[in-house]
Amino acid sequence: MKVLILFAALLCMSCLQAEQLPRTPEGRPDLTGTYDVATLTPLERPKAYGDRLYLSPEQARKMADDVAALKRAGDQISDPTRSAPPAGGDGSPGAAGNVGGYNSFWIDNGDQAASLGGSFRTSIIIDPPNGRRPPMTAQGSRRMAEFFSLFGKNTGAAWWLDRPGPGPYDNMEMRPNGERCLLSFGSTSGPPMLPALYNNMKRIVQTNDTVMIMAEMIHDARVVRLNSKHPPEHIRYWMGDSIGFWEGDTLVVDTRNFRERPALYGADANLHVVEKFTLLADGNLHYQFTVDNPTVWQSSWSGEYPWPPWPASSDKVYEYACHEGNYALGNILRGARLLEQDAQALVADPSG
Amino acid sequence: MTVITIKRAAAIAGLLGLLFNSTQSWSHHAFGAEFDPNRPLILRGPVTKVEWVNPHAWIHMEHTNEAGEKEQWMVEGGTPNTLLRRGLSRRSLMPGSVIIVDGYQSKDRSNRANGRDVTFEDGSKIFMGSSGTGAPKDGRDASER
């Protein structure tokens, strides 16, 4: 009897939630709006959490506190009498590439872990159970190794001259799509659409036959045709071809026909992504995705995280007009030519 | 006034590195590809113009070198969208404001540098109170693995 009462209560809650959803004149949940998907929850789960999907409330609070402390530290006053940073580089890791980046106030990567149903998550990936991408295939690994061979430590010298084949700075087409302002970086446009270090806004505009999903970076707009078919295989797109349909109150989007280098890191043209968008009664959009790319990963993998509505939902997202201000690409290519000239001069006159 | 020490700055840099060792840590381009670690510099002088543009904002300033000559420099920052959402605008850093910048010169040896740390002349951060941490990471650089 108790079970029946509980079941009836859950059913009523579900009905109530369904009734509370904003709907289009056609009766579909109205997803139109702006969402801020920034979160401290990483795509892949730190190994220390093992198969644990959830953070305890204390762990979630500690994560938020630690990041807040880092942000406060970044805002501390610097020594006004400071000197230039060290010659030879400051040892900064990653893309900061031994020269540092920029101040923390430019960054906007959220202030708490992702929460679904009141529980904080250790990772966006939920399958495999360890919250990490499955191992790569031999082909996928080989492709990544070839790709990484194009990168070297930033010593201020033309290190690439010592390697065979084309160099990473030979021409603009050797540079990453994001650096060329062609496609989002960090898979913010995806699909799957993932959070990044900053500019995490998404804007959805929905009609009866089309859903547009715009990623702030690099102002990429995905246009999902509802109840349509994919074009022939030889027609390829930067963000793939997206078609969608309604499965009850959930919008399902199927994307394939990618070009060779999709926004998703590591993926290739065989990428197939299925996404599900479900509007929750609390206003959050429940975003789920499954990645299937058998030439790259040994099995498919899935993830989910909430897209909270942006409080100023009537505001439009600032345009991320990338080409106009992209001084960096020219600096990089011109700089490479100078370093190559230095190397050639050194060969001609080893005494320097 | 709390002045951050070199040792403490190094510790923070280490923490930031740990924080950004995640898949969220993507930025428009690798600063390591653009700036020369063998050309460190410190610039002091008034702002002359700010370009609130993507993918990165550029602060123009006038630096006076050791010989007393005035030089025009451009300093690279981050995306302006983040600051605009926090209520900051093109009027938040006006020409004439004196700033200090430490960073590294562009590999093309033009008067361009990264704004590794951009502060007012008393050392305070120019957009104090904003959130965020650390340096950009592209994810396509082998050294990031």
Coordinates of C-alpha atoms in Angstrom, one line a residue:
Chain A
M1 CA 0.0 0.0 0.0
K2 CA 2.8 2.4 1.0
V3 CA 4.6 1.6 -2.3
L4 CA 1.4 2.5 -4.2
I5 CA 1.0 5.8 -2.4
L6 CA 4.7 6.6 -3.1
F7 CA 4.3 5.7 -6.7
A8 CA 1.1 7.9 -7.0
A9 CA 2.9 10.7 -5.3
L10 CA 5.9 10.5 -7.7
L11 CA 3.5 10.4 -10.6
C12 CA 1.7 13.5 -9.4
M13 CA 5.0 15.3 -9.0
S14 CA 6.0 14.3 -12.5
C15 CA 2.6 15.6 -13.9
L16 CA 3.0 18.8 -11.9
Q17 CA 6.5 19.3 -13.2
A18 CA 5.3 18.6 -16.8
E19 CA 2.5 21.1 -16.4
Q20 CA 4.9 23.8 -15.0
L21 CA 7.1 23.8 -18.0
P22 CA 6.9 26.7 -20.4
R23 CA 5.6 25.5 -23.7
T24 CA 5.4 26.6 -27.3
P25 CA 1.9 27.0 -29.0
E26 CA 2.5 23.5 -30.4
G27 CA 2.8 22.1 -26.9
R28 CA 6.5 21.4 -26.9
P29 CA 8.7 22.5 -24.0
D30 CA 10.1 25.9 -24.8
L31 CA 13.9 25.7 -24.6
T32 CA 14.3 29.2 -25.9
G33 CA 16.6 31.2 -23.6
T34 CA 20.2 31.8 -22.6
Y35 CA 22.2 29.4 -20.4
D36 CA 25.5 29.7 -18.6
V37 CA 27.1 26.2 -18.6
A38 CA 30.3 27.1 -16.6
T39 CA 31.1 24.5 -13.9
L40 CA 34.0 23.3 -11.8
T41 CA 33.1 19.7 -12.5
P42 CA 35.7 18.4 -15.0
L43 CA 34.8 16.4 -18.1
E44 CA 36.9 13.4 -16.8
R45 CA 36.8 12.3 -13.2
P46 CA 40.0 12.6 -11.2
K47 CA 41.3 9.0 -10.7
A48 CA 41.2 9.4 -6.9
Y49 CA 37.3 9.3 -7.0
G50 CA 37.3 5.9 -8.7
D51 CA 33.8 4.9 -9.7
R52 CA 32.1 7.5 -7.5
L53 CA 29.8 9.8 -9.5
Y54 CA 28.9 12.1 -6.6
L55 CA 30.8 14.5 -4.4
S56 CA 29.7 14.6 -0.8
P57 CA 28.3 18.0 0.3
E58 CA 31.6 18.6 2.1
Q59 CA 33.7 17.8 -0.9
A60 CA 31.6 20.0 -3.1
R61 CA 31.9 22.9 -0.6
K62 CA 35.7 22.3 -0.4
M63 CA 36.0 22.4 -4.2
A64 CA 34.1 25.7 -4.3
D65 CA 36.1 27.1 -1.3
D66 CA 39.5 26.1 -2.8
V67 CA 38.7 27.8 -6.1
A68 CA 37.3 30.9 -4.4
A69 CA 40.6 31.1 -2.4
L70 CA 42.6 30.8 -5.6
K71 CA 40.5 33.6 -7.1
R72 CA 41.1 35.8 -4.1
A73 CA 44.8 35.1 -4.3
G74 CA 44.8 36.1 -7.9
D75 CA 43.3 39.4 -6.9
Q76 CA 46.0 40.2 -4.4
I77 CA 48.1 43.3 -4.9
S78 CA 51.4 42.8 -6.8
D79 CA 54.7 44.4 -5.9
P80 CA 54.6 47.7 -7.7
T81 CA 58.4 47.7 -7.8
R82 CA 58.6 44.3 -9.5
S83 CA 61.1 43.5 -12.2
A84 CA 60.6 41.8 -15.5
P85 CA 60.0 38.0 -15.3
P86 CA 62.9 35.6 -15.6
A87 CA 64.9 35.5 -18.8
G88 CA 64.5 32.0 -20.4
G89 CA 60.9 31.8 -19.3
D90 CA 58.9 31.6 -16.1
G91 CA 58.3 27.9 -16.3
S92 CA 54.5 28.2 -16.8
P93 CA 53.0 24.9 -18.0
G94 CA 50.7 24.1 -20.8
A95 CA 49.6 26.7 -23.3
A96 CA 50.9 29.4 -21.0
G97 CA 54.1 27.9 -22.6
N98 CA 56.9 29.2 -20.3
V99 CA 55.8 32.8 -20.6
G100 CA 52.7 33.0 -18.4
G101 CA 49.2 33.9 -19.5
Y102 CA 47.2 36.8 -18.2
N103 CA 45.5 37.9 -15.0
S104 CA 42.8 35.8 -13.4
F105 CA 40.1 38.4 -13.8
W106 CA 39.7 37.5 -17.4
I107 CA 38.7 33.9 -16.5
D108 CA 35.1 32.7 -15.8
N109 CA 35.0 29.0 -15.3
G110 CA 32.2 28.9 -12.7
D111 CA 32.2 28.8 -8.9
Q112 CA 30.8 25.4 -8.0
A113 CA 30.5 21.8 -9.1
A114 CA 27.7 20.7 -11.4
S115 CA 24.6 19.6 -9.5
L116 CA 21.8 17.4 -10.9
G117 CA 18.9 16.5 -8.6
G118 CA 20.6 18.1 -5.7
S119 CA 23.8 16.0 -5.9
F120 CA 27.1 17.4 -7.0
R121 CA 29.1 15.5 -9.6
T122 CA 32.7 14.4 -9.8
S123 CA 32.7 14.4 -13.6
I124 CA 30.6 15.2 -16.6
I125 CA 31.3 11.7 -18.0
I126 CA 29.0 9.1 -16.5
D127 CA 29.8 6.1 -18.7
P128 CA 32.2 4.4 -18.5
P129 CA 31.6 4.1 -14.8
N130 CA 35.1 5.5 -14.0
G131 CA 34.0 8.8 -15.5
R132 CA 36.9 8.8 -18.0
R133 CA 37.0 8.5 -21.7
P134 CA 37.7 4.9 -22.8
P135 CA 41.1 3.9 -24.2
M136 CA 41.9 5.0 -27.8
T137 CA 42.1 2.6 -30.6
A138 CA 45.5 2.0 -32.2
Q139 CA 44.5 4.3 -35.1
G140 CA 43.3 7.0 -32.7
S141 CA 46.5 6.8 -30.7
R142 CA 48.7 6.9 -33.8
R143 CA 46.8 10.0 -35.0
M144 CA 47.2 11.8 -31.7
A145 CA 50.9 11.0 -31.6
E146 CA 51.4 12.4 -35.1
F147 CA 49.5 15.5 -34.0
F148 CA 51.5 16.0 -30.8
S149 CA 54.7 15.7 -32.8
L150 CA 53.9 19.1 -34.1
F151 CA 54.4 20.7 -30.7
G152 CA 57.5 21.4 -28.8
K153 CA 58.7 23.2 -25.7
N154 CA 58.8 27.0 -26.0
T155 CA 62.5 27.8 -25.8
G156 CA 62.4 30.8 -28.1
A157 CA 64.1 28.8 -30.8
A158 CA 62.9 27.2 -34.1
W159 CA 62.9 23.7 -32.7
W160 CA 60.7 22.4 -35.5
L161 CA 63.5 22.7 -38.0
D162 CA 65.0 19.6 -36.6
R163 CA 62.0 17.4 -37.3
P164 CA 61.0 15.9 -40.7
G165 CA 57.9 17.0 -42.6
P166 CA 56.0 20.2 -42.5
G167 CA 56.4 22.4 -39.5
P168 CA 53.6 23.6 -37.3
Y169 CA 54.1 27.2 -38.2
D170 CA 54.7 26.8 -41.9
N171 CA 51.4 28.4 -42.8
M172 CA 48.1 29.4 -41.3
E173 CA 46.4 26.1 -42.3
M174 CA 48.8 24.3 -40.0
R175 CA 47.4 26.2 -37.0
P176 CA 44.4 24.9 -34.9
N177 CA 40.9 25.8 -36.1
G178 CA 40.2 27.8 -32.9
E179 CA 43.4 29.9 -33.4
R180 CA 42.2 30.6 -36.9
C181 CA 38.8 31.7 -35.6
L182 CA 37.1 29.0 -37.7
L183 CA 35.6 26.9 -34.9
S184 CA 35.2 26.9 -31.2
F185 CA 38.0 25.6 -29.0
G186 CA 37.4 23.3 -26.0
S187 CA 34.3 21.9 -27.8
T188 CA 32.1 24.7 -26.6
S189 CA 30.1 24.4 -29.8
G190 CA 30.8 20.7 -30.0
P191 CA 29.0 18.6 -30.3
P192 CA 29.1 17.5 -27.5
M193 CA 28.9 21.0 -26.1
L194 CA 31.3 21.3 -23.2
P195 CA 32.2 24.0 -20.6
A196 CA 35.5 26.0 -21.0
L197 CA 37.7 28.3 -19.1
Y198 CA 35.5 31.3 -20.1
N199 CA 32.6 32.4 -22.3
N200 CA 30.3 29.6 -21.4
M201 CA 27.0 31.1 -22.6
K202 CA 24.6 29.2 -24.9
R203 CA 21.6 30.7 -26.6
I204 CA 18.7 28.6 -27.9
V205 CA 16.0 29.8 -30.3
Q206 CA 13.3 27.3 -31.0
T207 CA 10.7 27.1 -33.7
N208 CA 8.3 24.4 -34.7
D209 CA 10.7 22.9 -37.3
T210 CA 14.2 24.2 -36.3
V211 CA 16.2 24.7 -33.1
M212 CA 19.2 27.0 -33.2
I213 CA 21.9 26.5 -30.5
M214 CA 24.5 29.3 -30.4
A215 CA 27.8 28.9 -28.5
E216 CA 29.3 32.1 -27.4
M217 CA 32.7 30.9 -28.6
I218 CA 33.4 31.4 -31.5
H219 CA 29.9 32.6 -32.1
D220 CA 29.2 29.2 -33.6
A221 CA 25.5 28.6 -34.4
R222 CA 24.2 25.0 -34.7
V223 CA 21.0 24.8 -36.7
V224 CA 19.1 21.6 -35.9
R225 CA 16.5 20.6 -38.5
L226 CA 13.7 18.7 -36.8
N227 CA 12.2 15.6 -38.4
S228 CA 14.7 15.7 -41.2
K229 CA 17.4 13.4 -42.8
H230 CA 21.2 13.7 -43.0
P231 CA 22.6 14.6 -46.3
P232 CA 24.8 12.1 -48.3
E233 CA 28.0 11.1 -46.6
H234 CA 30.3 13.2 -48.8
I235 CA 28.8 16.4 -47.5
R236 CA 30.8 17.4 -44.4
Y237 CA 30.5 20.2 -41.9
W238 CA 32.7 21.8 -39.2
M239 CA 30.1 21.0 -36.5
G240 CA 28.6 18.0 -38.3
D241 CA 25.0 17.9 -39.6
S242 CA 22.4 18.0 -36.8
I243 CA 18.8 16.7 -37.1
G244 CA 16.4 16.4 -34.2
F245 CA 13.1 15.0 -33.0
W246 CA 11.0 15.1 -29.9
E247 CA 10.9 12.0 -27.7
G248 CA 8.1 13.0 -25.3
D249 CA 9.3 16.3 -23.7
T250 CA 13.0 15.6 -24.6
L251 CA 14.6 17.0 -27.7
V252 CA 17.0 14.4 -29.2
V253 CA 19.7 15.7 -31.6
D254 CA 21.6 13.3 -33.9
T255 CA 24.8 14.7 -35.4
R256 CA 27.2 13.1 -38.0
N257 CA 28.9 14.1 -41.3
F258 CA 31.8 15.8 -39.5
R259 CA 35.0 17.1 -41.2
E260 CA 38.3 15.5 -40.3
R261 CA 38.9 17.7 -37.2
P262 CA 35.7 18.2 -35.2
A263 CA 35.7 20.6 -32.2
L264 CA 35.8 17.6 -29.8
Y265 CA 39.4 16.9 -28.9
G266 CA 40.7 13.7 -30.5
A267 CA 37.7 13.0 -32.6
D268 CA 37.8 12.4 -36.3
A269 CA 35.3 12.5 -39.3
N270 CA 33.6 9.3 -38.1
L271 CA 32.2 11.0 -35.0
H272 CA 28.6 10.4 -34.2
V273 CA 27.0 12.3 -31.3
V274 CA 23.5 11.9 -29.9
E275 CA 22.4 14.7 -27.5
K276 CA 19.3 15.0 -25.3
F277 CA 17.9 18.3 -24.0
T278 CA 15.3 18.1 -21.2
L279 CA 13.9 21.2 -19.6
L280 CA 13.5 20.7 -15.8
A281 CA 10.9 22.2 -13.6
D282 CA 13.7 24.2 -11.8
G283 CA 14.5 26.0 -15.1
N284 CA 17.7 24.1 -15.7
L285 CA 18.3 22.3 -19.0
H286 CA 19.4 18.7 -18.5
Y287 CA 22.0 18.1 -21.2
Q288 CA 23.0 14.5 -22.0
F289 CA 25.2 13.2 -24.7
T290 CA 26.7 10.0 -26.1
V291 CA 29.9 10.0 -28.2
D292 CA 30.5 7.2 -30.7
N293 CA 33.7 7.3 -32.7
P294 CA 34.9 3.7 -33.2
T295 CA 38.0 4.7 -35.2
V296 CA 39.2 6.8 -32.2
W297 CA 37.8 5.3 -29.0
Q298 CA 37.4 1.6 -28.2
S299 CA 33.8 2.1 -27.0
S300 CA 31.2 4.9 -26.9
W301 CA 31.1 7.2 -23.9
S302 CA 28.4 9.4 -22.3
G303 CA 28.0 12.4 -20.1
E304 CA 25.6 14.8 -18.6
Y305 CA 25.5 18.1 -16.8
P306 CA 23.0 20.9 -16.1
W307 CA 22.7 24.1 -18.1
P308 CA 21.4 26.7 -15.7
P309 CA 19.5 29.6 -17.2
W310 CA 21.4 32.9 -17.3
P311 CA 19.7 35.2 -14.8
A312 CA 19.6 38.1 -17.2
S313 CA 17.8 35.8 -19.7
S314 CA 16.4 38.8 -21.7
D315 CA 20.0 39.9 -22.5
K316 CA 21.6 38.8 -25.6
V317 CA 25.0 37.1 -25.7
Y318 CA 27.8 39.5 -26.6
E319 CA 29.1 38.7 -30.0
Y320 CA 32.5 37.0 -30.1
A321 CA 33.8 38.5 -33.3
C322 CA 37.1 36.6 -33.6
H323 CA 38.7 37.4 -36.9
E324 CA 38.7 41.2 -36.5
G325 CA 40.9 41.2 -33.4
N326 CA 43.0 38.2 -34.1
Y327 CA 46.5 39.8 -33.9
A328 CA 47.8 36.6 -32.3
L329 CA 47.9 34.5 -35.5
G330 CA 50.0 37.0 -37.3
N331 CA 52.3 37.4 -34.3
I332 CA 52.8 33.6 -34.2
L333 CA 53.6 33.2 -37.9
R334 CA 55.8 36.3 -38.2
G335 CA 57.6 35.2 -35.0
A336 CA 58.2 31.8 -36.5
R337 CA 59.8 33.3 -39.6
L338 CA 62.2 35.3 -37.5
L339 CA 63.2 32.4 -35.3
E340 CA 63.9 30.3 -38.5
Q341 CA 66.1 33.1 -39.8
D342 CA 68.0 33.1 -36.5
A343 CA 68.6 29.4 -36.8
Q344 CA 69.8 29.7 -40.4
A345 CA 72.1 32.5 -39.4
L346 CA 73.5 30.3 -36.7
V347 CA 74.2 27.5 -39.1
A348 CA 76.0 29.9 -41.4
D349 CA 78.0 31.4 -38.6
P350 CA 78.2 29.0 -35.6
S351 CA 80.1 31.6 -33.6
G352 CA 76.9 33.4 -33.4
Chain B
M1 CA 48.4 46.8 1.8
T2 CA 49.2 43.2 1.0
V3 CA 51.9 42.9 -1.5
I4 CA 52.3 39.5 -3.1
T5 CA 55.8 38.1 -2.9
I6 CA 57.7 36.2 -5.6
K7 CA 57.6 33.1 -3.5
R8 CA 53.9 33.3 -2.9
A9 CA 53.2 34.2 -6.6
A10 CA 55.1 31.0 -7.5
A11 CA 53.0 29.0 -5.1
I12 CA 49.8 30.4 -6.6
A13 CA 51.1 29.7 -10.1
G14 CA 51.6 26.1 -9.1
L15 CA 48.0 25.9 -7.7
L16 CA 46.6 27.4 -10.8
G17 CA 48.5 24.9 -12.9
L18 CA 46.8 22.1 -10.9
L19 CA 43.4 23.7 -11.2
F20 CA 43.7 24.1 -14.9
N21 CA 44.9 20.6 -15.5
S22 CA 41.4 19.8 -16.7
T23 CA 39.5 19.6 -19.9
Q24 CA 37.9 23.0 -19.3
S25 CA 41.3 24.6 -19.7
W26 CA 41.1 25.7 -23.3
S27 CA 42.0 29.1 -24.7
H28 CA 42.0 30.7 -28.1
H29 CA 45.7 30.2 -28.7
A30 CA 48.8 28.9 -26.9
F31 CA 50.7 31.9 -25.5
G32 CA 53.9 29.8 -25.8
A33 CA 53.5 30.0 -29.6
E34 CA 53.3 33.7 -29.6
F35 CA 55.7 35.1 -26.9
D36 CA 59.4 34.7 -26.5
P37 CA 60.7 33.5 -23.2
N38 CA 64.1 35.1 -23.9
R39 CA 62.6 38.6 -24.1
P40 CA 61.2 39.4 -20.7
L41 CA 60.1 42.9 -20.0
I42 CA 58.5 45.3 -17.6
L43 CA 56.5 48.3 -18.9
R44 CA 55.3 51.3 -17.0
G45 CA 53.3 54.2 -18.4
P46 CA 49.9 55.6 -19.2
V47 CA 47.2 53.7 -21.2
T48 CA 46.6 55.3 -24.6
K49 CA 43.8 53.1 -25.9
V50 CA 42.1 49.8 -25.1
E51 CA 40.8 47.5 -27.9
W52 CA 37.9 45.6 -26.3
V53 CA 38.0 42.9 -29.0
N54 CA 37.9 39.2 -29.3
P55 CA 39.6 36.8 -29.2
H56 CA 41.7 38.8 -26.8
A57 CA 41.6 42.4 -25.6
W58 CA 44.7 44.6 -26.3
I59 CA 45.7 47.5 -24.0
H60 CA 47.8 50.1 -25.7
M61 CA 50.3 52.1 -23.5
E62 CA 53.2 54.4 -23.7
H63 CA 56.4 53.2 -22.0
T64 CA 59.4 55.3 -21.4
N65 CA 62.6 53.3 -21.9
E66 CA 65.9 53.6 -20.0
A67 CA 67.2 56.1 -22.5
G68 CA 64.2 58.3 -21.9
E69 CA 62.5 57.6 -25.2
K70 CA 58.8 57.0 -25.4
E71 CA 57.7 53.7 -27.0
Q72 CA 54.2 52.6 -27.9
W73 CA 53.3 49.1 -26.8
M74 CA 50.4 46.7 -27.0
V75 CA 49.6 44.3 -24.3
E76 CA 47.4 41.2 -24.8
G77 CA 44.8 40.3 -22.2
G78 CA 41.8 37.9 -22.2
T79 CA 38.3 38.0 -23.7
P80 CA 36.3 41.1 -23.0
N81 CA 33.0 39.3 -22.8
T82 CA 33.7 38.1 -19.3
L83 CA 34.4 41.6 -18.1
L84 CA 31.4 43.1 -19.9
R85 CA 29.1 40.6 -18.1
R86 CA 30.4 41.8 -14.8
G87 CA 29.4 45.3 -15.6
L88 CA 32.8 46.6 -16.7
S89 CA 32.9 48.6 -19.9
R90 CA 35.3 50.5 -22.2
R91 CA 35.2 53.3 -19.6
S92 CA 36.6 51.0 -16.9
L93 CA 40.2 51.6 -18.0
M94 CA 40.6 55.1 -19.5
P95 CA 43.5 56.6 -21.4
G96 CA 45.9 58.3 -19.0
S97 CA 45.7 55.6 -16.3
V98 CA 49.2 54.6 -15.4
I99 CA 49.7 50.9 -15.4
I100 CA 52.6 48.4 -14.8
V101 CA 52.9 45.3 -17.0
D102 CA 55.2 42.4 -16.8
G103 CA 55.4 39.8 -19.5
Y104 CA 57.3 38.7 -22.5
Q105 CA 57.7 40.3 -26.0
S106 CA 56.1 38.8 -29.0
K107 CA 58.3 36.5 -31.1
D108 CA 57.8 38.8 -34.1
R109 CA 59.8 41.4 -32.0
S110 CA 57.1 44.1 -32.5
N111 CA 56.2 46.2 -29.5
R112 CA 53.6 43.6 -28.3
A113 CA 53.7 41.6 -25.1
N114 CA 51.5 39.4 -23.0
G115 CA 50.0 41.0 -19.9
R116 CA 51.2 38.4 -17.5
D117 CA 50.4 40.7 -14.7
V118 CA 48.7 44.1 -15.4
T119 CA 48.3 46.4 -12.4
F120 CA 47.9 50.0 -11.5
E121 CA 51.0 51.8 -10.3
D122 CA 50.3 50.9 -6.7
G123 CA 50.2 47.2 -7.7
S124 CA 46.5 46.7 -7.4
K125 CA 44.8 44.7 -10.2
I126 CA 43.1 46.8 -12.8
F127 CA 39.8 44.9 -12.7
M128 CA 39.8 44.0 -9.0
G129 CA 37.0 41.9 -7.6
S130 CA 36.4 39.9 -10.7
S131 CA 36.5 36.1 -10.5
G132 CA 38.8 33.7 -12.2
T133 CA 42.2 32.2 -12.0
G134 CA 45.2 31.5 -14.0
A135 CA 46.7 31.2 -17.4
P136 CA 45.1 30.0 -20.6
K137 CA 45.7 26.4 -21.8
D138 CA 45.1 25.3 -25.3
G139 CA 45.1 21.6 -24.8
R140 CA 46.7 21.0 -28.2
D141 CA 50.2 21.5 -26.9
A142 CA 52.1 18.3 -26.1
S143 CA 53.6 19.9 -23.0
E144 CA 50.1 20.1 -21.5
R145 CA 49.7 16.4 -21.2

